XYZ file of C-alpha atoms in Angstrom:
550
model
C 68.389 21.702 78.084
C 65.105 23.545 78.125
C 65.525 27.313 77.399
C 63.351 28.129 80.345
C 64.849 25.778 82.650
C 67.287 28.546 84.314
C 63.850 29.973 86.223
C 64.524 27.183 88.877
C 67.808 28.415 89.850
C 68.786 31.837 92.132
C 71.392 33.893 91.785
C 73.781 33.394 94.971
C 73.579 36.343 97.396
C 76.567 38.227 97.541
C 77.871 40.015 100.575
C 77.917 43.592 100.884
C 81.895 44.310 101.208
C 82.068 47.491 99.840
C 85.585 48.234 101.326
C 87.086 44.938 100.540
C 91.350 45.024 100.631
C 91.875 41.291 98.751
C 91.704 42.743 95.268
C 95.029 44.957 96.029
C 96.719 41.694 98.368
C 99.533 40.052 96.509
C 100.470 36.027 97.451
C 104.219 36.252 98.619
C 104.156 33.298 100.689
C 102.692 29.960 100.569
C 99.778 29.014 102.401
C 99.780 25.944 104.768
C 99.109 22.807 102.720
C 96.566 20.003 103.499
C 96.710 17.104 101.541
C 93.166 15.422 101.495
C 94.028 12.899 98.644
C 93.671 10.036 101.164
C 90.278 11.050 102.682
C 88.662 13.026 100.502
C 90.227 12.423 97.140
C 89.583 8.375 98.195
C 85.947 8.754 99.330
C 85.060 9.689 95.611
C 86.880 6.827 93.856
C 85.031 4.297 91.904
C 87.227 1.879 93.754
C 88.716 2.855 96.610
C 92.443 2.481 97.375
C 93.379 -0.223 99.978
C 96.446 0.021 102.312
C 98.889 -0.826 100.163
C 98.023 2.124 97.140
C 97.653 4.134 100.139
C 100.885 3.843 101.438
C 102.550 4.570 97.989
C 100.573 7.926 97.820
C 101.702 8.602 101.477
C 104.829 8.271 100.518
C 104.659 10.778 98.089
C 103.103 13.331 99.933
C 105.836 13.134 102.252
C 108.308 13.551 99.942
C 106.870 16.710 98.166
C 106.775 18.244 101.627
C 103.187 18.129 103.021
C 103.364 18.424 106.771
C 99.714 17.974 107.401
C 97.880 14.955 105.431
C 94.251 13.576 106.116
C 94.746 10.202 106.326
C 91.194 9.710 106.451
C 87.762 8.811 108.294
C 88.342 6.172 110.845
C 84.782 5.911 112.264
C 83.294 5.684 109.323
C 85.276 2.754 107.609
C 87.148 -0.240 108.530
C 89.709 0.554 105.973
C 90.370 4.045 107.324
C 90.876 2.673 110.322
C 93.205 -0.024 109.770
C 95.141 2.424 107.415
C 95.610 4.924 110.262
C 96.950 2.029 112.507
C 98.987 0.959 109.827
C 100.594 4.113 109.753
C 101.011 4.602 113.324
C 102.260 1.065 114.442
C 104.530 0.982 111.754
C 106.131 4.045 112.527
C 105.364 5.509 109.289
C 104.393 9.110 110.586
C 107.679 11.446 110.358
C 108.224 13.694 113.052
C 107.489 16.862 111.548
C 104.391 15.501 109.780
C 100.822 15.838 111.574
C 98.019 13.429 110.685
C 94.240 14.634 110.333
C 91.456 12.437 110.669
C 87.624 13.366 109.897
C 84.996 13.061 112.124
C 81.007 13.995 112.283
C 79.824 15.299 116.072
C 78.346 12.062 117.064
C 79.652 10.507 120.124
C 79.966 6.955 118.922
C 82.396 8.178 115.877
C 84.454 10.601 118.289
C 85.185 7.805 120.358
C 86.186 5.790 117.326
C 88.180 8.379 115.811
C 90.122 9.041 119.172
C 90.773 4.810 119.286
C 92.107 4.929 116.277
C 94.722 7.960 117.032
C 96.323 5.944 120.105
C 100.034 6.646 119.524
C 99.645 9.587 117.483
C 102.493 11.823 118.400
C 100.650 15.146 116.750
C 97.291 14.617 115.300
C 94.592 17.146 113.968
C 90.695 15.721 114.497
C 88.795 17.645 112.280
C 84.972 18.073 113.305
C 82.187 18.692 110.975
C 78.398 19.171 111.105
C 76.293 20.795 107.873
C 75.438 24.368 108.704
C 73.828 25.111 105.478
C 70.443 26.449 105.819
C 68.886 23.840 102.846
C 70.072 21.261 104.965
C 69.357 22.319 108.202
C 65.775 22.172 106.500
C 65.698 19.538 104.299
C 68.163 16.573 105.790
C 68.004 17.242 110.043
C 65.028 19.139 110.555
C 67.040 21.696 112.970
C 66.658 25.341 113.597
C 70.025 27.410 114.091
C 69.998 26.523 117.839
C 69.727 23.043 117.274
C 72.780 22.762 114.724
C 74.798 24.866 117.463
C 73.733 22.387 120.045
C 75.131 19.416 117.980
C 78.493 21.527 117.069
C 78.940 22.091 120.980
C 78.227 18.626 121.823
C 80.909 17.244 119.747
C 83.424 19.829 120.951
C 82.878 19.122 124.663
C 83.635 15.764 124.052
C 86.546 16.162 121.799
C 88.343 18.030 124.506
C 87.536 16.081 127.082
C 88.697 12.848 124.872
C 92.240 15.413 123.820
C 92.751 16.098 127.548
C 92.951 12.097 128.258
C 95.293 11.384 125.352
C 98.807 10.085 127.168
C 100.446 11.487 123.659
C 99.380 15.153 124.322
C 96.634 16.934 123.271
C 95.353 17.085 119.538
C 95.147 20.213 117.476
C 91.361 20.642 116.778
C 89.775 22.214 113.730
C 86.125 22.318 112.772
C 84.136 22.636 109.955
C 80.817 24.677 109.376
C 80.087 22.253 106.217
C 78.292 23.675 103.635
C 79.674 26.816 104.660
C 78.972 28.378 101.162
C 75.120 27.375 101.729
C 75.341 29.028 105.124
C 74.113 32.251 106.159
C 77.160 34.542 106.587
C 75.970 35.550 109.833
C 75.249 32.141 110.887
C 78.567 30.519 110.299
C 79.906 33.628 112.296
C 77.733 32.536 115.504
C 78.499 28.866 115.142
C 82.109 29.549 114.559
C 82.603 31.546 117.777
C 80.412 29.416 119.784
C 82.667 26.721 118.805
C 86.059 28.547 119.199
C 84.753 29.567 122.732
C 84.036 25.980 124.140
C 87.066 24.798 122.872
C 89.297 27.325 124.562
C 90.734 28.446 121.596
C 93.570 31.354 122.876
C 96.994 32.151 122.688
C 99.126 29.314 121.877
C 96.012 27.259 121.749
C 94.887 27.922 117.888
C 92.158 26.212 116.348
C 91.493 25.684 112.421
C 88.324 26.922 111.294
C 87.729 25.042 107.896
C 85.446 27.091 105.612
C 84.829 24.741 103.017
C 83.168 25.361 99.247
C 81.992 22.002 99.859
C 79.607 22.771 96.728
C 81.080 25.788 94.849
C 77.740 27.964 94.039
C 79.462 31.448 92.989
C 82.277 33.375 91.411
C 85.467 33.380 93.028
C 85.606 37.096 93.898
C 81.945 36.521 95.885
C 83.909 33.288 97.886
C 86.880 35.776 98.543
C 84.303 38.592 99.928
C 82.771 36.084 102.130
C 86.130 35.000 103.501
C 87.704 38.456 103.831
C 84.424 39.312 105.810
C 84.289 36.330 107.947
C 88.046 37.079 109.031
C 87.222 40.747 109.813
C 84.277 39.685 111.664
C 84.913 36.760 113.844
C 85.822 37.332 117.430
C 89.497 35.975 118.400
C 90.750 36.225 114.816
C 94.126 35.865 116.144
C 93.486 32.433 117.797
C 91.958 31.180 114.281
C 93.610 29.574 111.740
C 91.295 30.199 108.701
C 91.545 26.917 106.294
C 89.700 26.993 102.758
C 88.497 23.398 101.060
C 87.266 24.657 98.090
C 85.849 22.567 95.325
C 85.379 22.970 91.649
C 81.478 22.377 91.039
C 81.850 25.662 88.380
C 85.442 25.043 87.510
C 86.741 27.887 88.998
C 88.183 26.155 92.208
C 91.854 27.149 91.538
C 90.925 30.391 91.277
C 88.599 31.036 94.445
C 91.597 29.222 96.570
C 93.652 31.764 95.267
C 91.379 34.852 96.041
C 90.723 33.254 99.521
C 94.433 33.315 100.468
C 94.444 37.005 98.936
C 91.237 37.749 101.199
C 92.909 36.509 104.355
C 92.768 32.428 104.486
C 96.303 30.830 105.869
C 95.521 27.475 105.089
C 94.249 25.404 101.986
C 92.975 21.706 101.983
C 93.437 19.913 98.508
C 94.069 17.280 96.410
C 97.158 16.461 94.249
C 95.245 16.888 90.797
C 91.988 17.794 92.110
C 90.227 14.558 92.657
C 87.167 14.800 94.493
C 83.593 14.270 94.383
C 81.724 15.763 91.440
C 84.184 18.099 89.568
C 86.686 17.264 92.213
C 88.796 19.201 94.664
C 90.875 22.316 94.543
C 94.071 21.189 92.728
C 96.817 21.530 94.925
C 99.969 20.875 92.282
C 98.151 23.584 90.186
C 98.008 26.383 92.888
C 101.541 25.321 94.084
C 102.946 25.964 90.014
C 101.059 29.014 89.907
C 103.051 30.595 92.798
C 106.401 29.101 91.586
C 105.767 30.962 88.491
C 105.121 34.535 90.652
C 108.633 33.691 92.266
C 107.261 32.254 95.431
C 108.339 29.224 96.655
C 105.817 26.917 97.086
C 106.905 25.125 99.879
C 106.184 21.596 97.983
C 108.527 20.124 95.900
C 107.370 19.229 92.127
C 111.071 18.921 90.699
C 109.752 15.384 89.178
C 106.083 15.975 88.483
C 105.994 12.713 86.075
C 106.300 10.483 88.743
C 103.781 12.100 91.048
C 101.790 12.079 88.104
C 102.234 8.530 87.788
C 101.768 7.314 91.356
C 98.553 9.196 91.453
C 97.209 7.880 88.445
C 97.870 4.231 89.554
C 97.131 4.863 93.337
C 93.248 6.148 92.056
C 92.764 4.683 88.710
C 92.189 7.888 87.510
C 94.138 9.691 84.727
C 95.395 13.131 84.630
C 94.142 15.019 81.337
C 96.978 15.631 78.718
C 96.290 18.838 78.909
C 96.173 19.464 82.721
C 97.991 22.330 83.819
C 101.682 22.117 84.331
C 101.267 18.076 84.708
C 99.926 17.287 81.406
C 101.614 14.891 78.951
C 101.237 17.762 76.007
C 101.103 20.766 78.475
C 104.767 22.058 77.448
C 104.470 21.072 73.411
C 103.993 23.009 70.393
C 102.468 21.784 67.454
C 101.497 25.040 65.936
C 103.825 27.124 63.499
C 103.981 30.231 64.716
C 104.538 28.924 68.446
C 107.427 26.942 67.598
C 108.805 29.745 65.787
C 108.728 31.773 69.033
C 110.173 29.231 71.413
C 112.801 28.066 69.170
C 113.902 32.081 69.058
C 113.184 31.712 73.118
C 115.523 29.259 73.618
C 118.613 30.628 71.295
C 118.067 34.321 73.337
C 118.928 32.328 76.107
C 121.832 30.956 74.958
C 123.558 34.816 74.714
C 121.393 36.359 77.551
C 122.737 37.108 81.061
C 119.256 37.402 82.546
C 118.528 34.478 84.706
C 115.180 35.157 84.119
C 112.699 32.592 82.678
C 111.450 33.966 78.890
C 110.424 31.929 76.565
C 107.116 32.456 74.782
C 104.357 30.391 75.502
C 106.058 28.634 78.336
C 104.972 30.002 81.573
C 107.423 27.970 83.653
C 111.093 25.876 82.473
C 109.868 22.243 82.026
C 112.996 21.175 83.504
C 112.223 22.515 86.884
C 109.336 20.172 86.912
C 111.172 17.250 85.441
C 110.424 17.427 81.962
C 113.163 17.490 79.194
C 112.800 19.819 76.228
C 112.393 17.004 73.737
C 108.856 16.603 73.947
C 108.947 20.739 73.869
C 107.756 20.651 70.043
C 106.595 18.184 67.889
C 105.713 17.861 64.520
C 102.629 17.453 62.759
C 100.909 19.138 59.759
C 100.347 22.589 61.428
C 103.870 22.674 62.313
C 106.153 25.279 60.654
C 109.730 26.116 59.946
C 110.842 26.984 63.387
C 109.762 23.676 64.420
C 111.305 21.408 61.958
C 114.299 23.965 62.513
C 114.320 23.344 66.287
C 113.863 19.717 66.317
C 117.197 19.138 64.139
C 119.132 21.612 66.245
C 118.226 19.908 69.309
C 118.939 16.438 68.647
C 121.558 16.753 65.808
C 122.830 19.812 66.486
C 122.329 21.467 62.904
C 121.688 25.349 62.948
C 119.812 25.727 59.747
C 119.859 29.157 57.793
C 116.356 30.578 57.821
C 115.811 30.525 54.027
C 116.718 26.313 54.320
C 114.528 26.126 57.184
C 111.273 27.598 55.186
C 112.240 25.042 52.478
C 113.175 22.140 54.490
C 109.613 22.562 56.283
C 107.697 22.356 52.969
C 109.257 18.815 52.768
C 108.416 18.124 55.948
C 104.654 19.502 55.933
C 103.815 17.422 52.724
C 105.132 14.254 54.418
C 102.878 15.075 57.340
C 99.796 16.072 55.473
C 100.364 12.846 53.480
C 100.655 10.506 56.595
C 97.895 12.341 58.652
C 99.565 12.243 61.726
C 102.746 13.351 64.178
C 106.101 13.010 62.674
C 109.091 11.955 65.298
C 112.272 13.673 65.503
C 113.841 10.323 64.147
C 111.304 10.355 61.240
C 112.415 14.263 60.340
C 116.065 13.657 60.415
C 115.907 10.866 57.952
C 113.759 13.009 55.816
C 116.654 15.574 55.885
C 118.953 13.258 54.866
C 117.273 12.055 52.146
C 116.483 15.767 51.200
C 120.063 16.663 51.146
C 122.670 13.962 52.288
C 121.264 11.243 49.488
C 124.604 10.180 47.279
C 123.429 12.099 43.470
C 125.314 12.452 40.075
C 127.812 14.685 41.320
C 130.044 13.475 44.491
C 133.025 14.850 45.915
C 136.051 12.503 46.286
C 138.911 14.429 47.205
C 140.350 17.553 46.634
C 143.450 19.960 46.987
C 143.932 23.661 46.983
C 147.039 25.699 46.457
C 147.095 29.781 46.949
C 148.440 31.147 43.535
C 148.598 34.658 45.290
C 146.991 37.986 45.724
C 144.476 36.318 48.046
C 143.286 33.595 45.183
C 143.342 29.567 45.294
C 143.440 27.038 42.890
C 142.169 23.939 43.391
C 142.188 20.647 41.869
C 139.091 18.141 42.983
C 138.280 14.524 42.131
C 134.661 13.837 41.538
C 132.304 11.534 40.564
C 130.173 12.724 37.684
C 127.238 10.150 36.429
C 129.220 7.282 37.831
C 132.248 8.348 35.865
C 135.744 9.312 37.806
C 136.417 13.028 36.708
C 138.984 15.491 37.901
C 138.564 19.265 37.604
C 140.615 22.478 38.197
C 139.179 25.562 38.812
C 140.684 28.833 41.002
C 138.747 31.670 43.070
C 139.039 33.418 46.098
C 138.721 30.550 48.059
C 137.876 26.568 48.102
C 133.882 26.723 47.177
C 134.214 29.734 44.716
C 137.209 27.828 42.735
C 134.927 24.435 43.103
C 132.116 26.190 41.534
C 134.621 27.484 38.921
C 135.755 24.182 38.431
C 132.039 22.657 38.120
C 131.460 25.325 35.142
C 134.836 25.084 33.409
C 135.104 21.285 33.461
C 131.407 19.693 33.582
C 129.338 22.306 32.312
C 127.388 23.237 35.508
C 126.973 26.631 35.713
C 125.983 27.829 39.028
C 126.509 30.837 41.546
C 126.660 30.220 45.622
C 124.015 33.005 47.126
C 124.219 31.916 50.878
C 126.871 30.260 52.920
C 126.671 29.235 56.470
C 128.679 26.807 58.426
C 129.053 25.964 62.262
C 130.452 22.825 64.017
C 128.218 19.721 65.345
C 129.769 18.528 68.689
C 132.854 18.870 70.928
C 136.968 18.179 70.754
C 137.447 14.825 68.501
C 134.765 14.146 67.736
C 133.523 17.620 66.554
C 132.439 17.799 62.609
C 131.844 20.837 60.453
C 128.382 21.406 59.108
C 127.695 23.738 55.628
C 124.843 25.089 54.062
C 125.109 26.538 50.360
C 122.333 28.199 48.474
C 123.180 27.716 45.248
C 121.509 29.779 42.072
C 121.248 27.985 38.972
C 119.135 27.411 35.795
C 116.353 25.812 38.057
C 116.289 29.075 40.882
C 117.929 28.874 44.127
C 118.174 25.608 45.861
C 119.745 24.368 49.186
C 121.998 21.622 50.069
C 123.952 20.327 53.276
C 126.695 18.503 54.380
C 128.710 17.487 57.163
C 132.377 16.153 57.564
C 135.301 16.240 59.705
C 136.631 18.869 57.312
C 135.111 22.369 56.984
C 136.390 22.209 53.587
C 135.195 19.127 52.398
C 131.877 19.831 53.866
C 131.396 22.806 52.217
C 132.211 21.271 48.576
C 129.821 18.344 49.562
C 127.077 20.968 50.130
C 127.621 22.361 46.756
C 127.324 18.840 45.143
C 124.121 18.235 47.086
C 122.721 21.357 46.107
C 123.747 20.659 42.537
C 122.231 17.241 42.771
C 118.948 18.700 44.411
C 118.274 20.827 40.865
């Protein structure tokens, strides 16, 4: 990019709204949603959808709870026309769902659009004409009045055809297309003229769609214009203000949220932001942003992976792995510090009485969008002890002591560094088995204990030591203490147990005991682990595991 090229561009003119109210607004209920996946999203595809793919996406949108769905531009596309007829003739439109169609303000296109809607019980006719200064001047050669006259001619025909419908009047929607490039005072002028021509009033509300057809400013400037429009336009109470943000500056979601704070009643967008150029606003992200604030978004996103799969297969466009809420990796931590915090967050939830979701690095509970916890923590060379410990606890019920977590994490990290890739949960457990469960020089075959008074016990153990069966005896305050005494007395293995942990794995008759020990010997402190149906056998085997690792 040439460093002096910026001189070609001019800053977007901001409206002077010194008493703006939207910054103090709180979104406490969802806007009206309108999906434009089947029209605006479809026209941006390399290979537009056929009826079969459109129907699959249609059923997904209906299942999610969309009550308004823009289904096509029937006068501009025979495929769109045929799809709309398929919906109507096949009785595929639920009673609580309204289809919306788009048309330019041209007589032939408007008449064709109404022909496509024949038999539809409810419909929104979305009429538009471009009102931006540059399009009036460069594309159409219109002055302001010519632009208004074009819009009003279309409105009169829509009103006439609507009144003649056997199925009842349509809901009328008007877009001053390229609103962001339109002088705000002219946007007011043309919308007021259209509303008067349509006859907007009590019981006859008109949808006014104010699209960021091209995103041209920061979201706060868009919000200022939306608030100013709502405060200035005549008959605001008879208008439903809708926004249709695009994402040219990468801030479409923010622009939509701020526009709702500024008074917009309705949002048009697509599931994951598909649309021309950088796309439409992403309705899934908007809805789940509300969800994180404790607001029911009014859309069912409880199976985000299926929604994503349908969208990908119908559009042919992949959803990025890091896409908010829906991406494959968005609930996954590789970093050691993140993994440790997430593990502690899940542990805290086991004992907390508070139902509020508070797990570090996870803005929502993955289960709320149909994800399992299996992929929350994945292990590679960047991972730490918390992540490794979490995987073992999640998949195998093993609750490693903190010091042992650090020791085993080093084992895993060495493997990950050597392999240069992510390690699966199955591989991690195999490494744990190899490290702590692999039979070595010392194996405990059987044991028996008897009390000897004053809290002491005597232990007799049958062990395999360097391939030979030996019987050893010892005494101590408990079986582990007595076993350590026997190892030193009969086998010359001088060790001390510095730490001991045990817990159950599983429930009922299938339950086992897991034991972990830290043993101090001539080579320093090492850890051992074992599981068994007997707590005592697991404890003795864990000591043997540590001795073997020395």
